[in-house]
Amino acid sequence: GGVVMPDDENFSAFIFKIQANMNPAHRDRISFMRICSGKFEKGMTVWHLQGNHPVKLSQPQQFMAQERTTVETAYPGDIIGVFDPGIFTIGDTLTSEKNKIQFEDFPIFPPEIFAKVQPKDSLKRKQFEKGIIQLSQEGAIQVFRQEGVGLESYIVGVVGVLQLEVLEYRLLNEYSSKLLMNQLPYSVARWVYAEDKKLIENIKGLDNGMLVYDKKDRPVILVNNEWSLNWILERNPGIQFLTVPADVEKI
């Protein structure tokens, strides 16, 4: 509903990047934020809008190549990294407690390539699950689950094939988990919405597609191509099919 000015005294910032395992010896996770207004001071407590609770920003750092320096103060326009115990996601807003604003969500592009992944060694399931969750929080992949299927396998969606190679490499080198990966024949994803949930559970024409759920438990259909999507659209007039997941929350 407005613009945040850099000379506003109230603190505000947003998380735009998350990186796990920057120091493999410590398995640390750093969230990077851009300060938009107010003054940052080491150890300050801010309000996390998405978590709806206060957060103390510990171990603030700035990076130059492989070097890290501790940050005591920072100002609008500065980028700093803070230790993240796993509470932040990309697009999160941090503000002063007395002036709670929320920045618009980052756009999420619909994936066009899908694969079913599971650990090659069942004894590495915990490492596999941790790696998949952290990489999805970084924005490297989008993760979907099938109803009734446990955590031993996931459906991952990416925009380019290279992302699948990065996923396989990082899971092996950072989480010691080898992958079994089967690419799926789908190229179109649509988030679905209907006031009557039974309509979604019984979508007509989805014989050659798949109904899955994203990390926020929003239903998504995966189909082969636009022709298959149009076939489904014609047979389900009571359902809305949305390209961007944020649109589901606006309905």
PDB file of C-alpha atoms in Angstrom, residues 35 39-44 57 59-62 69-75 78 80-81:
ATOM      1  CA  ILE A  35      18.176  -3.137   4.619  1.00  0.00           C
ATOM      2  CA  LYS A  39      19.683   1.567  11.249  1.00  0.00           C
ATOM      3  CA  PHE A  40      20.855  -1.981  11.881  1.00  0.00           C
ATOM      4  CA  GLU A  41      22.848  -2.694  15.029  1.00  0.00           C
ATOM      5  CA  LYS A  42      24.497  -5.970  15.946  1.00  0.00           C
ATOM      6  CA  GLY A  43      22.319  -8.094  18.246  1.00  0.00           C
ATOM      7  CA  MET A  44      19.174  -6.042  17.692  1.00  0.00           C
ATOM      8  CA  LEU A  57      19.735 -10.997  14.603  1.00  0.00           C
ATOM      9  CA  GLN A  59      26.322 -13.002  14.068  1.00  0.00           C
ATOM     10  CA  PRO A  60      25.754 -10.317  11.377  1.00  0.00           C
ATOM     11  CA  GLN A  61      28.372 -10.598   8.642  1.00  0.00           C
ATOM     12  CA  GLN A  62      29.435  -9.093   5.345  1.00  0.00           C
ATOM     13  CA  THR A  69      33.778  -9.545   8.558  1.00  0.00           C
ATOM     14  CA  THR A  70      31.509  -8.962  11.538  1.00  0.00           C
ATOM     15  CA  VAL A  71      29.070  -6.079  11.120  1.00  0.00           C
ATOM     16  CA  GLU A  72      28.410  -3.712  14.010  1.00  0.00           C
ATOM     17  CA  THR A  73      26.103  -1.287  12.159  1.00  0.00           C
ATOM     18  CA  ALA A  74      24.513  -1.125   8.709  1.00  0.00           C
ATOM     19  CA  TYR A  75      22.251   1.287   6.842  1.00  0.00           C
ATOM     20  CA  ASP A  78      23.532  -2.392   2.754  1.00  0.00           C
ATOM     21  CA  ILE A  80      24.299  -8.305   5.434  1.00  0.00           C
ATOM     22  CA  GLY A  81      24.160 -11.992   6.250  1.00  0.00           C
TER      23      GLY A  81
END
